[in-house]
Short mmCIF file of C-alpha atoms in Angstrom, two decimals:
data_model
loop_
_atom_site.label_atom_id
_atom_site.label_comp_id
_atom_site.label_asym_id
_atom_site.label_seq_id
_atom_site.Cartn_x
_atom_site.Cartn_y
_atom_site.Cartn_z
CA UNK A 17 3.10 71.99 -30.06
CA UNK A 18 2.95 71.47 -33.79
CA UNK A 19 4.58 68.68 -35.75
CA UNK A 20 6.18 69.03 -39.19
CA UNK A 21 7.75 65.99 -40.83
CA UNK A 22 11.45 66.14 -41.68
CA UNK A 23 13.72 63.23 -42.61
CA UNK A 24 17.29 64.34 -41.86
CA UNK A 25 18.60 61.58 -44.14
CA UNK A 26 16.92 63.22 -47.15
CA UNK A 27 18.01 66.54 -48.66
CA UNK A 28 14.66 66.71 -50.46
CA UNK A 29 12.72 66.23 -47.21
CA UNK A 30 14.82 68.89 -45.44
CA UNK A 31 14.17 71.44 -48.17
CA UNK A 32 10.46 70.62 -48.16
CA UNK A 33 10.32 71.00 -44.37
CA UNK A 34 12.03 74.40 -44.53
CA UNK A 35 9.55 75.60 -47.15
CA UNK A 36 6.63 74.48 -44.96
CA UNK A 37 8.10 76.13 -41.88
CA UNK A 38 8.87 79.42 -43.61
CA UNK A 39 5.36 79.53 -45.08
CA UNK A 40 4.06 79.92 -41.53
CA UNK A 41 6.05 83.18 -41.10
CA UNK A 42 7.00 82.18 -37.57
CA UNK A 43 10.09 83.46 -35.75
CA UNK A 44 12.72 80.87 -34.89
CA UNK A 45 14.43 81.40 -31.56
CA UNK A 46 15.89 77.94 -30.90
CA UNK A 47 17.06 75.22 -33.28
CA UNK A 48 18.19 71.92 -31.73
CA UNK A 49 20.04 69.54 -34.07
CA UNK A 50 19.53 66.17 -32.40
CA UNK A 51 18.85 63.49 -35.04
CA UNK A 52 21.28 60.62 -35.31
CA UNK A 53 22.19 57.00 -35.93
CA UNK A 54 25.06 55.07 -34.35
CA UNK A 55 27.18 52.13 -35.48
CA UNK A 56 24.87 51.21 -38.36
CA UNK A 57 26.12 48.76 -40.99
CA UNK A 58 27.53 50.31 -44.14
CA UNK A 59 24.66 51.83 -46.10
CA UNK A 60 23.75 55.03 -47.90
CA UNK A 61 21.06 57.69 -47.66
CA UNK A 62 18.82 58.35 -50.66
CA UNK A 63 21.29 61.04 -51.74
CA UNK A 64 24.17 58.55 -51.79
CA UNK A 65 25.90 59.69 -48.60
CA UNK A 66 27.33 57.29 -46.02
CA UNK A 67 24.54 57.21 -43.43
CA UNK A 68 26.42 58.46 -40.37
CA UNK A 69 27.90 61.39 -42.26
CA UNK A 70 24.77 62.08 -44.30
CA UNK A 71 22.23 61.98 -41.47
CA UNK A 72 24.20 62.94 -38.36
CA UNK A 73 26.14 65.74 -40.01
CA UNK A 74 25.11 66.82 -43.52
CA UNK A 75 21.39 66.80 -42.71
CA UNK A 76 21.96 69.21 -39.84
CA UNK A 77 24.40 71.28 -41.88
CA UNK A 78 21.83 71.84 -44.62
CA UNK A 79 18.90 72.37 -42.25
CA UNK A 80 20.80 74.97 -40.23
CA UNK A 81 21.99 76.87 -43.29
CA UNK A 82 18.50 76.98 -44.83
CA UNK A 83 17.08 78.35 -41.56
CA UNK A 84 19.86 80.85 -40.86
CA UNK A 85 18.05 83.83 -42.37
CA UNK A 86 15.01 83.19 -40.16
CA UNK A 87 17.22 82.75 -37.09
CA UNK A 88 19.03 86.02 -37.83
CA UNK A 89 15.71 87.86 -38.17
CA UNK A 90 14.47 86.35 -34.89
CA UNK A 91 17.46 87.17 -32.68
CA UNK A 92 17.87 90.50 -30.92
CA UNK A 93 20.73 92.18 -29.07
CA UNK A 94 19.29 91.15 -25.70
CA UNK A 95 17.89 87.76 -26.76
CA UNK A 96 20.00 85.93 -29.31
CA UNK A 97 18.50 83.12 -31.34
CA UNK A 98 20.27 79.89 -30.42
CA UNK A 99 21.52 76.90 -32.43
CA UNK A 100 22.31 73.83 -30.33
CA UNK A 101 23.94 70.84 -31.99
CA UNK A 102 24.22 67.52 -30.17
CA UNK A 103 27.57 65.77 -30.59
CA UNK A 104 29.19 63.10 -28.44
CA UNK A 105 32.34 62.37 -26.44
CA UNK A 106 33.10 59.99 -29.32
CA UNK A 107 34.32 63.03 -31.25
CA UNK A 108 37.47 62.98 -29.08
CA UNK A 109 38.67 59.87 -30.92
CA UNK A 110 37.28 60.91 -34.30
CA UNK A 111 39.36 61.64 -37.38
CA UNK A 112 38.18 63.72 -40.32
CA UNK A 113 39.12 62.17 -43.66
CA UNK A 114 38.56 65.09 -46.04
CA UNK A 115 39.54 62.92 -49.02
CA UNK A 116 37.15 60.15 -47.97
CA UNK A 117 34.29 61.65 -45.97
CA UNK A 118 32.02 58.84 -47.17
CA UNK A 119 34.29 56.12 -45.69
CA UNK A 120 34.47 54.36 -49.05
CA UNK A 121 38.09 53.21 -48.73
CA UNK A 122 37.58 51.28 -45.50
CA UNK A 123 34.31 51.35 -43.60
CA UNK A 124 34.24 51.15 -39.82
CA UNK A 125 30.95 51.83 -38.01
CA UNK A 126 32.87 53.24 -35.03
CA UNK A 127 35.12 55.38 -37.23
CA UNK A 128 32.24 56.71 -39.33
CA UNK A 129 30.18 57.57 -36.23
CA UNK A 130 33.09 59.33 -34.53
CA UNK A 131 33.88 61.27 -37.71
CA UNK A 132 30.28 62.50 -37.97
CA UNK A 133 30.35 63.71 -34.35
CA UNK A 134 33.70 65.47 -34.84
CA UNK A 135 32.30 67.14 -37.96
CA UNK A 136 29.43 68.55 -35.89
CA UNK A 137 31.88 70.21 -33.47
CA UNK A 138 33.99 71.64 -36.32
CA UNK A 139 30.79 72.90 -37.99
CA UNK A 140 29.58 74.61 -34.80
CA UNK A 141 32.86 76.47 -34.27
CA UNK A 142 33.01 77.61 -37.89
CA UNK A 143 29.37 78.64 -37.81
CA UNK A 144 29.92 80.76 -34.69
CA UNK A 145 32.91 82.43 -36.34
CA UNK A 146 30.77 83.37 -39.35
CA UNK A 147 27.86 84.56 -37.20
CA UNK A 148 30.20 86.79 -35.21
CA UNK A 149 31.82 88.15 -38.37
CA UNK A 150 28.38 89.08 -39.69
CA UNK A 151 27.31 90.71 -36.45
CA UNK A 152 24.35 88.33 -36.21
CA UNK A 153 22.31 88.00 -33.02
CA UNK A 154 22.58 84.21 -33.20
CA UNK A 155 24.77 81.87 -31.16
CA UNK A 156 25.87 78.33 -31.98
CA UNK A 157 26.92 75.85 -29.30
CA UNK A 158 27.57 72.13 -29.23
CA UNK A 159 26.39 69.73 -26.51
CA UNK A 160 27.69 66.41 -25.22
CA UNK A 161 24.66 64.70 -23.61
CA UNK A 162 26.72 61.94 -21.99
CA UNK A 163 25.90 58.22 -22.12
CA UNK A 164 22.12 58.04 -22.30
CA UNK A 165 19.87 54.99 -22.13
CA UNK A 166 18.08 55.21 -25.50
CA UNK A 167 17.46 53.07 -28.59
CA UNK A 168 20.60 54.55 -30.18
CA UNK A 169 22.49 51.42 -29.06
CA UNK A 170 20.44 48.92 -31.05
CA UNK A 171 23.30 48.24 -33.49
CA UNK A 172 25.97 47.39 -30.91
CA UNK A 173 27.16 43.80 -30.37
CA UNK A 174 24.82 41.56 -28.37
CA UNK A 175 27.37 41.28 -25.54
CA UNK A 176 27.35 45.08 -25.19
CA UNK A 177 23.54 45.02 -25.21
CA UNK A 178 23.52 42.55 -22.32
CA UNK A 179 26.01 44.62 -20.33
CA UNK A 180 23.98 47.74 -21.07
CA UNK A 181 20.78 46.03 -19.92
CA UNK A 182 22.45 44.97 -16.67
CA UNK A 183 24.21 48.25 -15.87
CA UNK A 184 22.12 51.00 -17.48
CA UNK A 185 20.48 51.92 -14.17
CA UNK A 186 23.92 52.54 -12.67
CA UNK A 187 26.02 54.07 -15.44
CA UNK A 188 23.59 55.47 -18.03
CA UNK A 189 21.64 58.70 -17.86
CA UNK A 190 17.89 58.62 -18.38
CA UNK A 191 16.64 60.41 -21.51
CA UNK A 192 15.47 63.26 -19.27
CA UNK A 193 18.92 63.58 -17.70
CA UNK A 194 20.53 63.34 -21.13
CA UNK A 195 18.42 66.23 -22.38
CA UNK A 196 19.32 68.55 -19.49
CA UNK A 197 22.41 70.13 -21.07
CA UNK A 198 20.58 70.67 -24.37
CA UNK A 199 17.76 72.43 -22.50
CA UNK A 200 20.34 74.45 -20.56
CA UNK A 201 21.95 75.57 -23.83
CA UNK A 202 18.55 76.44 -25.28
CA UNK A 203 17.06 78.53 -22.47
CA UNK A 204 19.53 79.34 -19.71
CA UNK A 205 20.32 83.05 -19.23
CA UNK A 206 23.85 81.97 -18.23
CA UNK A 207 24.74 81.29 -21.88
CA UNK A 208 22.93 84.29 -23.36
CA UNK A 209 25.20 85.78 -26.01
CA UNK A 210 27.82 83.03 -25.60
CA UNK A 211 28.62 80.97 -28.68
CA UNK A 212 31.26 78.51 -29.85
CA UNK A 213 31.09 76.56 -26.58
CA UNK A 214 31.30 72.81 -25.95
CA UNK A 215 28.89 72.03 -23.12
CA UNK A 216 28.83 68.93 -20.91
CA UNK A 217 26.79 68.54 -17.72
CA UNK A 218 25.66 72.15 -18.10
CA UNK A 219 29.25 73.44 -18.03
CA UNK A 220 31.62 74.73 -20.68
CA UNK A 221 34.44 72.32 -21.28
CA UNK A 222 37.21 71.67 -23.81
CA UNK A 223 36.53 69.66 -26.93
CA UNK A 224 39.12 67.69 -28.89
CA UNK A 225 42.18 69.74 -29.92
CA UNK A 226 41.51 68.89 -33.56
CA UNK A 227 38.14 70.64 -33.41
CA UNK A 228 39.87 74.01 -32.90
CA UNK A 229 41.79 73.71 -36.20
CA UNK A 230 40.38 76.72 -38.10
CA UNK A 231 41.74 75.57 -41.46
CA UNK A 232 40.04 72.20 -41.01
CA UNK A 233 36.80 73.95 -40.01
CA UNK A 234 37.01 76.07 -43.15
CA UNK A 235 37.76 73.17 -45.50
CA UNK A 236 34.97 71.02 -44.05
CA UNK A 237 32.49 73.90 -44.44
CA UNK A 238 33.44 74.46 -48.09
CA UNK A 239 33.23 70.76 -48.91
CA UNK A 240 29.90 70.43 -47.09
CA UNK A 241 28.41 73.28 -49.14
CA UNK A 242 29.40 71.43 -52.33
CA UNK A 243 27.92 68.16 -51.08
CA UNK A 244 24.50 69.59 -50.16
CA UNK A 245 24.34 72.00 -53.10
CA UNK A 246 24.34 75.42 -51.44
CA UNK A 247 26.56 78.43 -52.18
CA UNK A 248 29.57 78.92 -49.94
CA UNK A 249 29.03 82.57 -49.04
CA UNK A 250 31.42 82.05 -46.13
CA UNK A 251 34.33 81.71 -48.60
CA UNK A 252 34.38 85.51 -48.83
CA UNK A 253 34.95 85.84 -45.08
CA UNK A 254 38.19 85.19 -43.16
#
């Protein structure tokens, strides 16, 4: 195990991390996008992005795109490289405000968090479409870990914290249980070659209807490229 520092809330840190990783000339068989914040008060990343959208979504969008060439080189016909992105059931109630992705008009911690998780599902489906169109030996899937007992809930109301403390043993998954579907997506032979799936409890399930909107996927991808400063090569593909 080797540790490389990467702050997903910083575009500069992400680019520096990718340079350090590529300098090692290592293959990349599995990328798990799992960083996140939840229900934080309104604040911005160092790049000026609303924190939920900037860290939960844009950080992973940039990281994945910068590592795509290495992933493509690492995958083979019999063993695809795998991209696993961790979303949340919250995406089912999320709305994507393409004209206000930074939630500047009216900020809601719940709305901003749900939007970032919906964006991750849209991104995964669009990414898989592009990988398939290019004939790449890389798959992209999205995971719903369920309700997991972690520090992610530190910004909820104190009443919710008390209820969580009292009921976590009954209703919440342990971190190990919460990681099981991500591990399944990363290593299970059952999903070899399968991409564009929404996985929950180690099974393929249906995501929000809105997430299957291909025009919305395309528009979000194009806008995301502009925001993180990378070329939208996908614009030349259907």
